[in-house]
């Protein structure tokens, strides 16, 4: 029940466009078959070409975008930010309301160390956060 959630009064978040969530570390950005199809179309590639050049297989057979040698997401540009913004994967769209972040006040605080937009700006309702976190597109692991 939403009323029992620790964030029942909602949580604040405002993206400051710092790029921290897209750059500087090797993580996983999961992409579904539908998202791969959309990104391949965007780049005028076949899905097979896109999978070969822009993705890697991770645990459980899931697919992730790859990173540049400096560990930035393959689609992150220091000047432009995300270069595939309209077709970015759901995992990117749902940050920071991932299950692993909203699991507890401590996990939310840990997320804020990486994302300076956590805890400021727009207040999101508990209902929206819960709905988003339940299909966040990430691994679903609870930190
Ligand atoms: S780390 Fe947070 S504030 Fe920075 S770009 Fe990502 S979502 Fe926005
Ligand atoms: S796809 Fe775009 S939003 Fe997602 S991690 Fe890469 S650069 Fe960031």
Short mmCIF file of N, CA and C and ligand atoms in Angstrom, two decimals:
data_model
loop_
_atom_site.label_atom_id
_atom_site.label_comp_id
_atom_site.label_asym_id
_atom_site.label_seq_id
_atom_site.Cartn_x
_atom_site.Cartn_y
_atom_site.Cartn_z
N UNK A 1 0.84 -1.20 0.00
CA UNK A 1 0.00 0.00 0.00
C UNK A 1 0.87 1.25 0.00
N UNK A 2 0.46 2.23 -0.81
CA UNK A 2 1.23 3.46 -0.87
C UNK A 2 1.34 4.12 0.49
N UNK A 3 0.24 4.08 1.28
CA UNK A 3 0.26 4.76 2.58
C UNK A 3 1.32 4.22 3.52
N UNK A 4 1.77 3.00 3.26
CA UNK A 4 2.77 2.41 4.14
C UNK A 4 4.19 2.70 3.68
N UNK A 5 4.34 3.36 2.53
CA UNK A 5 5.67 3.61 2.00
C UNK A 5 6.38 4.69 2.78
N UNK A 6 7.68 4.57 2.88
CA UNK A 6 8.44 5.60 3.60
C UNK A 6 8.36 6.94 2.87
N UNK A 7 8.11 6.91 1.55
CA UNK A 7 8.03 8.16 0.79
C UNK A 7 6.57 8.54 0.50
N UNK A 8 5.70 8.23 1.45
CA UNK A 8 4.27 8.46 1.20
C UNK A 8 3.95 9.94 0.93
N UNK A 9 4.80 10.84 1.39
CA UNK A 9 4.58 12.27 1.13
C UNK A 9 5.24 12.72 -0.18
N UNK A 10 5.78 11.78 -0.93
CA UNK A 10 6.40 12.10 -2.20
C UNK A 10 7.91 12.34 -2.05
N UNK A 11 8.57 12.48 -3.18
CA UNK A 11 10.01 12.73 -3.19
C UNK A 11 10.31 13.81 -4.23
N UNK A 12 11.31 14.60 -3.92
CA UNK A 12 11.68 15.68 -4.85
C UNK A 12 12.80 15.24 -5.78
N UNK A 13 12.68 15.71 -7.02
CA UNK A 13 13.75 15.47 -7.99
C UNK A 13 13.65 16.52 -9.10
N UNK A 14 14.81 17.00 -9.48
CA UNK A 14 14.91 17.92 -10.62
C UNK A 14 16.23 17.65 -11.32
N UNK A 15 16.19 17.32 -12.60
CA UNK A 15 17.44 17.04 -13.31
C UNK A 15 18.21 18.34 -13.54
N UNK A 16 19.45 18.35 -13.11
CA UNK A 16 20.32 19.53 -13.27
C UNK A 16 21.20 19.42 -14.50
N UNK A 17 21.01 18.34 -15.24
CA UNK A 17 21.75 18.11 -16.49
C UNK A 17 23.26 18.11 -16.28
N UNK A 18 23.68 17.54 -15.17
CA UNK A 18 25.11 17.47 -14.90
C UNK A 18 25.78 16.34 -15.68
N UNK A 19 25.00 15.34 -16.10
CA UNK A 19 25.56 14.23 -16.87
C UNK A 19 26.15 13.12 -16.04
N UNK A 20 26.12 13.24 -14.72
CA UNK A 20 26.75 12.21 -13.87
C UNK A 20 26.19 10.82 -14.11
N UNK A 21 24.90 10.75 -14.41
CA UNK A 21 24.28 9.42 -14.54
C UNK A 21 24.61 8.77 -15.88
N UNK A 22 25.23 9.50 -16.77
CA UNK A 22 25.53 8.96 -18.11
C UNK A 22 27.03 8.83 -18.35
N UNK A 23 27.82 9.23 -17.40
CA UNK A 23 29.25 9.34 -17.70
C UNK A 23 30.13 8.90 -16.54
N UNK A 24 31.33 8.49 -16.91
CA UNK A 24 32.38 8.33 -15.93
C UNK A 24 32.41 7.02 -15.17
N UNK A 25 31.49 6.11 -15.44
CA UNK A 25 31.57 4.82 -14.75
C UNK A 25 31.00 3.75 -15.66
N UNK A 26 31.48 2.55 -15.46
CA UNK A 26 31.00 1.43 -16.26
C UNK A 26 29.83 0.79 -15.53
N UNK A 27 28.63 1.05 -16.00
CA UNK A 27 27.45 0.44 -15.40
C UNK A 27 26.70 -0.35 -16.44
N UNK A 28 25.45 -0.54 -16.22
CA UNK A 28 24.64 -1.21 -17.23
C UNK A 28 23.46 -0.33 -17.58
N UNK A 29 23.20 -0.21 -18.85
CA UNK A 29 22.00 0.48 -19.33
C UNK A 29 21.24 -0.56 -20.15
N UNK A 30 20.27 -1.17 -19.51
CA UNK A 30 19.54 -2.27 -20.16
C UNK A 30 18.66 -1.75 -21.28
N UNK A 31 18.65 -2.50 -22.35
CA UNK A 31 17.82 -2.15 -23.49
C UNK A 31 16.96 -3.35 -23.89
N UNK A 32 15.69 -3.09 -24.08
CA UNK A 32 14.77 -4.15 -24.49
C UNK A 32 14.84 -4.30 -26.01
N UNK A 33 14.20 -5.35 -26.51
CA UNK A 33 14.16 -5.55 -27.97
C UNK A 33 13.51 -4.35 -28.66
N UNK A 34 12.45 -3.82 -28.06
CA UNK A 34 11.77 -2.67 -28.66
C UNK A 34 12.67 -1.45 -28.67
N UNK A 35 13.41 -1.26 -27.60
CA UNK A 35 14.31 -0.10 -27.53
C UNK A 35 15.46 -0.24 -28.51
N UNK A 36 15.96 -1.47 -28.67
CA UNK A 36 17.01 -1.71 -29.66
C UNK A 36 16.49 -1.39 -31.06
N UNK A 37 15.26 -1.80 -31.33
CA UNK A 37 14.68 -1.54 -32.66
C UNK A 37 14.58 -0.03 -32.90
N UNK A 38 14.15 0.71 -31.89
CA UNK A 38 13.99 2.15 -32.05
C UNK A 38 15.35 2.84 -32.23
N UNK A 39 16.34 2.41 -31.45
CA UNK A 39 17.67 3.02 -31.56
C UNK A 39 18.32 2.67 -32.90
N UNK A 40 18.13 1.44 -33.35
CA UNK A 40 18.69 1.04 -34.64
C UNK A 40 18.06 1.88 -35.76
N UNK A 41 16.75 2.06 -35.69
CA UNK A 41 16.06 2.91 -36.69
C UNK A 41 16.63 4.31 -36.67
N UNK A 42 16.82 4.83 -35.50
CA UNK A 42 17.34 6.18 -35.35
C UNK A 42 18.71 6.34 -36.01
N UNK A 43 19.54 5.31 -35.88
CA UNK A 43 20.90 5.36 -36.43
C UNK A 43 20.99 4.79 -37.84
N UNK A 44 19.82 4.44 -38.39
CA UNK A 44 19.75 3.87 -39.75
C UNK A 44 20.62 2.62 -39.86
N UNK A 45 20.53 1.78 -38.83
CA UNK A 45 21.25 0.51 -38.82
C UNK A 45 20.25 -0.63 -38.75
N UNK A 46 20.69 -1.81 -39.15
CA UNK A 46 19.86 -2.98 -38.89
C UNK A 46 19.97 -3.27 -37.39
N UNK A 47 19.01 -4.02 -36.87
CA UNK A 47 19.09 -4.36 -35.45
C UNK A 47 20.34 -5.19 -35.16
N UNK A 48 20.70 -6.06 -36.10
CA UNK A 48 21.90 -6.88 -35.90
C UNK A 48 23.15 -6.00 -35.83
N UNK A 49 23.23 -5.02 -36.71
CA UNK A 49 24.38 -4.10 -36.67
C UNK A 49 24.40 -3.33 -35.36
N UNK A 50 23.23 -2.87 -34.96
CA UNK A 50 23.18 -2.10 -33.71
C UNK A 50 23.62 -2.96 -32.53
N UNK A 51 23.11 -4.18 -32.47
CA UNK A 51 23.48 -5.06 -31.35
C UNK A 51 24.99 -5.31 -31.33
N UNK A 52 25.58 -5.47 -32.52
CA UNK A 52 27.01 -5.76 -32.60
C UNK A 52 27.84 -4.55 -32.17
N UNK A 53 27.45 -3.37 -32.61
CA UNK A 53 28.30 -2.18 -32.42
C UNK A 53 28.01 -1.40 -31.13
N UNK A 54 26.80 -1.56 -30.55
CA UNK A 54 26.42 -0.69 -29.44
C UNK A 54 25.99 -1.41 -28.18
N UNK A 55 25.97 -2.73 -28.20
CA UNK A 55 25.48 -3.44 -27.01
C UNK A 55 26.40 -4.59 -26.62
N UNK A 56 26.16 -5.08 -25.42
CA UNK A 56 26.83 -6.29 -24.94
C UNK A 56 25.82 -7.08 -24.11
N UNK A 57 26.06 -8.38 -24.01
CA UNK A 57 25.18 -9.24 -23.20
C UNK A 57 25.67 -9.22 -21.77
N UNK A 58 24.70 -9.09 -20.85
CA UNK A 58 25.07 -9.10 -19.43
C UNK A 58 24.38 -10.29 -18.78
N UNK A 59 24.43 -10.37 -17.47
CA UNK A 59 23.87 -11.52 -16.77
C UNK A 59 22.42 -11.81 -17.12
N UNK A 60 22.12 -13.08 -17.17
CA UNK A 60 20.75 -13.50 -17.43
C UNK A 60 20.31 -13.29 -18.86
N UNK A 61 21.27 -13.03 -19.73
CA UNK A 61 20.93 -12.85 -21.14
C UNK A 61 20.41 -11.46 -21.46
N UNK A 62 20.41 -10.57 -20.47
CA UNK A 62 19.96 -9.20 -20.74
C UNK A 62 21.00 -8.47 -21.59
N UNK A 63 20.56 -7.40 -22.22
CA UNK A 63 21.42 -6.62 -23.11
C UNK A 63 21.61 -5.23 -22.53
N UNK A 64 22.86 -4.75 -22.57
CA UNK A 64 23.17 -3.40 -22.11
C UNK A 64 23.82 -2.61 -23.24
N UNK A 65 23.64 -1.30 -23.22
CA UNK A 65 24.46 -0.45 -24.07
C UNK A 65 25.91 -0.57 -23.62
N UNK A 66 26.82 -0.29 -24.50
CA UNK A 66 28.23 -0.31 -24.12
C UNK A 66 28.67 1.10 -23.73
N UNK A 67 29.92 1.21 -23.25
CA UNK A 67 30.47 2.50 -22.87
C UNK A 67 31.62 2.86 -23.80
N UNK A 68 31.95 4.13 -23.78
CA UNK A 68 33.16 4.59 -24.47
C UNK A 68 34.37 4.19 -23.63
N UNK A 69 35.58 4.31 -24.19
CA UNK A 69 36.77 3.94 -23.42
C UNK A 69 36.88 4.70 -22.09
N UNK A 70 36.32 5.90 -22.02
CA UNK A 70 36.40 6.68 -20.77
C UNK A 70 35.25 6.35 -19.81
N UNK A 71 34.48 5.31 -20.15
CA UNK A 71 33.35 4.83 -19.35
C UNK A 71 32.09 5.69 -19.46
N UNK A 72 32.09 6.70 -20.31
CA UNK A 72 30.82 7.39 -20.60
C UNK A 72 29.94 6.44 -21.40
N UNK A 73 28.62 6.61 -21.25
CA UNK A 73 27.70 5.85 -22.11
C UNK A 73 28.06 6.13 -23.56
N UNK A 74 27.91 5.12 -24.38
CA UNK A 74 28.27 5.25 -25.80
C UNK A 74 27.49 6.39 -26.47
N UNK A 75 26.36 6.77 -25.90
CA UNK A 75 25.56 7.84 -26.50
C UNK A 75 25.67 9.17 -25.76
N UNK A 76 26.61 9.27 -24.83
CA UNK A 76 26.76 10.53 -24.10
C UNK A 76 27.82 11.40 -24.76
N UNK A 77 27.47 12.67 -24.91
CA UNK A 77 28.39 13.65 -25.46
C UNK A 77 28.53 14.77 -24.42
N UNK A 78 29.77 15.13 -24.13
CA UNK A 78 30.01 16.12 -23.06
C UNK A 78 29.31 17.44 -23.33
N UNK A 79 29.17 17.81 -24.60
CA UNK A 79 28.52 19.08 -24.95
C UNK A 79 27.00 18.93 -25.04
N UNK A 80 26.57 17.90 -25.76
CA UNK A 80 25.14 17.74 -26.05
C UNK A 80 24.36 16.96 -25.02
N UNK A 81 25.05 16.21 -24.17
CA UNK A 81 24.34 15.28 -23.28
C UNK A 81 23.97 14.02 -24.03
N UNK A 82 22.77 13.51 -23.78
CA UNK A 82 22.34 12.28 -24.46
C UNK A 82 22.03 12.58 -25.92
N UNK A 83 22.69 11.86 -26.81
CA UNK A 83 22.50 12.12 -28.25
C UNK A 83 21.35 11.29 -28.83
N UNK A 84 20.71 10.48 -28.00
CA UNK A 84 19.56 9.70 -28.48
C UNK A 84 18.37 9.94 -27.55
N UNK A 85 18.29 11.14 -27.03
CA UNK A 85 17.38 11.44 -25.91
C UNK A 85 15.95 10.93 -26.15
N UNK A 86 15.39 11.20 -27.31
CA UNK A 86 13.98 10.82 -27.55
C UNK A 86 13.80 9.31 -27.56
N UNK A 87 14.87 8.57 -27.80
CA UNK A 87 14.79 7.11 -27.85
C UNK A 87 15.59 6.45 -26.73
N UNK A 88 15.91 7.20 -25.69
CA UNK A 88 16.70 6.62 -24.60
C UNK A 88 15.90 5.51 -23.92
N UNK A 89 16.61 4.50 -23.41
CA UNK A 89 15.94 3.36 -22.80
C UNK A 89 15.12 3.74 -21.56
N UNK A 90 14.19 2.87 -21.25
CA UNK A 90 13.34 3.14 -20.08
C UNK A 90 14.16 3.28 -18.81
N UNK A 91 15.22 2.53 -18.70
CA UNK A 91 16.07 2.64 -17.51
C UNK A 91 16.54 4.08 -17.31
N UNK A 92 16.82 4.77 -18.41
CA UNK A 92 17.26 6.17 -18.32
C UNK A 92 16.09 7.08 -17.99
N UNK A 93 14.91 6.77 -18.53
CA UNK A 93 13.73 7.62 -18.31
C UNK A 93 13.25 7.56 -16.88
N UNK A 94 13.45 6.43 -16.23
CA UNK A 94 12.86 6.27 -14.91
C UNK A 94 13.80 6.67 -13.78
N UNK A 95 15.07 6.91 -14.08
CA UNK A 95 15.99 7.42 -13.04
C UNK A 95 15.44 8.73 -12.49
N UNK A 96 15.47 8.98 -11.19
CA UNK A 96 16.10 8.17 -10.13
C UNK A 96 15.12 7.28 -9.39
N UNK A 97 13.92 7.08 -9.98
CA UNK A 97 12.89 6.34 -9.25
C UNK A 97 12.98 4.84 -9.53
N UNK A 98 14.17 4.32 -9.39
CA UNK A 98 14.41 2.88 -9.52
C UNK A 98 14.10 2.21 -8.19
N UNK A 99 13.68 0.94 -8.29
CA UNK A 99 13.43 0.19 -7.06
C UNK A 99 14.62 0.25 -6.12
N UNK A 100 15.82 0.13 -6.71
CA UNK A 100 17.02 0.11 -5.88
C UNK A 100 17.25 1.45 -5.17
N UNK A 101 16.73 2.54 -5.71
CA UNK A 101 16.89 3.85 -5.08
C UNK A 101 15.79 4.16 -4.07
N UNK A 102 14.56 3.76 -4.39
CA UNK A 102 13.44 4.14 -3.52
C UNK A 102 13.14 3.07 -2.47
N UNK A 103 14.00 2.07 -2.42
CA UNK A 103 13.79 0.97 -1.47
C UNK A 103 13.74 1.46 -0.03
N UNK A 104 14.58 2.42 0.32
CA UNK A 104 14.64 2.90 1.71
C UNK A 104 15.21 4.32 1.72
N UNK A 105 15.05 5.04 2.82
CA UNK A 105 15.66 6.37 2.90
C UNK A 105 17.18 6.31 2.66
N UNK A 106 17.82 5.26 3.15
CA UNK A 106 19.27 5.15 2.95
C UNK A 106 19.63 4.95 1.48
N UNK A 107 18.84 4.11 0.78
CA UNK A 107 19.17 3.89 -0.63
C UNK A 107 18.91 5.17 -1.44
N UNK A 108 17.90 5.95 -1.03
CA UNK A 108 17.62 7.22 -1.70
C UNK A 108 18.79 8.19 -1.48
N UNK A 109 19.31 8.19 -0.25
CA UNK A 109 20.47 9.05 0.06
C UNK A 109 21.70 8.60 -0.72
N UNK A 110 21.87 7.29 -0.87
CA UNK A 110 23.01 6.80 -1.65
C UNK A 110 22.89 7.27 -3.11
N UNK A 111 21.68 7.24 -3.64
CA UNK A 111 21.46 7.70 -5.01
C UNK A 111 21.81 9.18 -5.15
N UNK A 112 21.53 9.94 -4.09
CA UNK A 112 21.79 11.39 -4.14
C UNK A 112 23.28 11.69 -4.21
N UNK A 113 24.12 10.75 -3.78
CA UNK A 113 25.56 10.99 -3.87
C UNK A 113 25.99 11.02 -5.33
N UNK A 114 25.28 10.29 -6.16
CA UNK A 114 25.61 10.24 -7.58
C UNK A 114 24.82 11.28 -8.36
N UNK A 115 23.63 11.62 -7.89
CA UNK A 115 22.73 12.49 -8.64
C UNK A 115 22.35 13.71 -7.80
N UNK A 116 22.91 14.88 -8.13
CA UNK A 116 22.63 16.08 -7.32
C UNK A 116 21.21 16.60 -7.46
N UNK A 117 20.44 16.04 -8.41
CA UNK A 117 19.06 16.48 -8.57
C UNK A 117 18.10 15.82 -7.59
N UNK A 118 18.57 14.76 -6.94
CA UNK A 118 17.73 14.06 -5.96
C UNK A 118 17.56 14.95 -4.74
N UNK A 119 16.30 15.13 -4.33
CA UNK A 119 16.02 15.91 -3.13
C UNK A 119 15.75 17.38 -3.40
N UNK A 120 15.66 17.76 -4.66
CA UNK A 120 15.37 19.16 -4.96
C UNK A 120 14.36 19.26 -6.11
N UNK A 121 13.74 20.43 -6.24
CA UNK A 121 12.84 20.66 -7.36
C UNK A 121 11.46 20.04 -7.18
N UNK A 122 10.90 19.56 -8.26
CA UNK A 122 9.52 19.06 -8.30
C UNK A 122 9.28 17.95 -7.29
N UNK A 123 8.12 18.01 -6.68
CA UNK A 123 7.70 16.95 -5.77
C UNK A 123 6.88 15.93 -6.55
N UNK A 124 7.37 14.70 -6.59
CA UNK A 124 6.67 13.61 -7.26
C UNK A 124 5.83 12.85 -6.24
N UNK A 125 4.63 12.45 -6.64
CA UNK A 125 3.75 11.76 -5.71
C UNK A 125 4.20 10.32 -5.48
N UNK A 126 3.80 9.82 -4.32
CA UNK A 126 4.13 8.43 -3.99
C UNK A 126 3.54 7.48 -5.03
N UNK A 127 2.34 7.78 -5.50
CA UNK A 127 1.70 6.90 -6.49
C UNK A 127 2.55 6.80 -7.75
N UNK A 128 3.00 7.95 -8.23
CA UNK A 128 3.80 7.97 -9.46
C UNK A 128 5.15 7.28 -9.24
N UNK A 129 5.76 7.52 -8.10
CA UNK A 129 7.06 6.90 -7.80
C UNK A 129 6.91 5.38 -7.74
N UNK A 130 5.88 4.93 -7.07
CA UNK A 130 5.67 3.48 -6.93
C UNK A 130 5.44 2.85 -8.30
N UNK A 131 4.59 3.46 -9.08
CA UNK A 131 4.29 2.93 -10.42
C UNK A 131 5.57 2.90 -11.27
N UNK A 132 6.35 3.98 -11.22
CA UNK A 132 7.58 4.06 -12.01
C UNK A 132 8.58 3.01 -11.56
N UNK A 133 8.75 2.88 -10.26
CA UNK A 133 9.79 1.97 -9.75
C UNK A 133 9.44 0.51 -10.03
N UNK A 134 8.16 0.22 -10.18
CA UNK A 134 7.77 -1.16 -10.42
C UNK A 134 8.03 -1.61 -11.85
N UNK A 135 8.30 -0.68 -12.73
CA UNK A 135 8.69 -1.05 -14.10
C UNK A 135 9.79 -0.09 -14.54
N UNK A 136 10.89 -0.13 -13.78
CA UNK A 136 11.92 0.89 -13.97
C UNK A 136 12.90 0.59 -15.11
N UNK A 137 12.84 -0.63 -15.63
CA UNK A 137 13.74 -0.95 -16.74
C UNK A 137 15.14 -1.29 -16.30
N UNK A 138 15.41 -1.17 -14.98
CA UNK A 138 16.76 -1.52 -14.50
C UNK A 138 16.73 -2.96 -14.02
N UNK A 139 17.77 -3.36 -13.35
CA UNK A 139 17.90 -4.76 -12.94
C UNK A 139 16.85 -5.14 -11.90
N UNK A 140 16.34 -4.13 -11.19
CA UNK A 140 15.38 -4.42 -10.15
C UNK A 140 16.02 -4.89 -8.86
N UNK A 141 17.36 -4.87 -8.82
CA UNK A 141 18.04 -5.30 -7.61
C UNK A 141 17.79 -4.29 -6.50
N UNK A 142 17.69 -4.77 -5.31
CA UNK A 142 17.46 -3.89 -4.17
C UNK A 142 18.79 -3.66 -3.46
N UNK A 143 19.20 -2.40 -3.45
CA UNK A 143 20.50 -2.08 -2.86
C UNK A 143 20.41 -2.13 -1.35
S1 LIG B 1 22.88 12.73 -12.31
FE1 LIG B 1 20.83 13.48 -11.81
S2 LIG B 1 20.93 15.70 -12.07
FE2 LIG B 1 22.71 14.82 -13.15
S3 LIG B 1 22.00 14.52 -15.27
FE3 LIG B 1 21.63 12.62 -14.17
S4 LIG B 1 19.50 12.76 -13.45
FE4 LIG B 1 20.17 14.84 -13.99
S1 LIG B 2 21.23 6.42 -23.40
FE1 LIG B 2 21.34 8.61 -23.05
S2 LIG B 2 20.29 8.94 -21.09
FE2 LIG B 2 20.80 6.77 -21.22
S3 LIG B 2 22.80 6.55 -20.19
FE3 LIG B 2 23.18 6.83 -22.39
S4 LIG B 2 23.52 9.02 -22.66
FE4 LIG B 2 22.51 8.71 -20.66
#
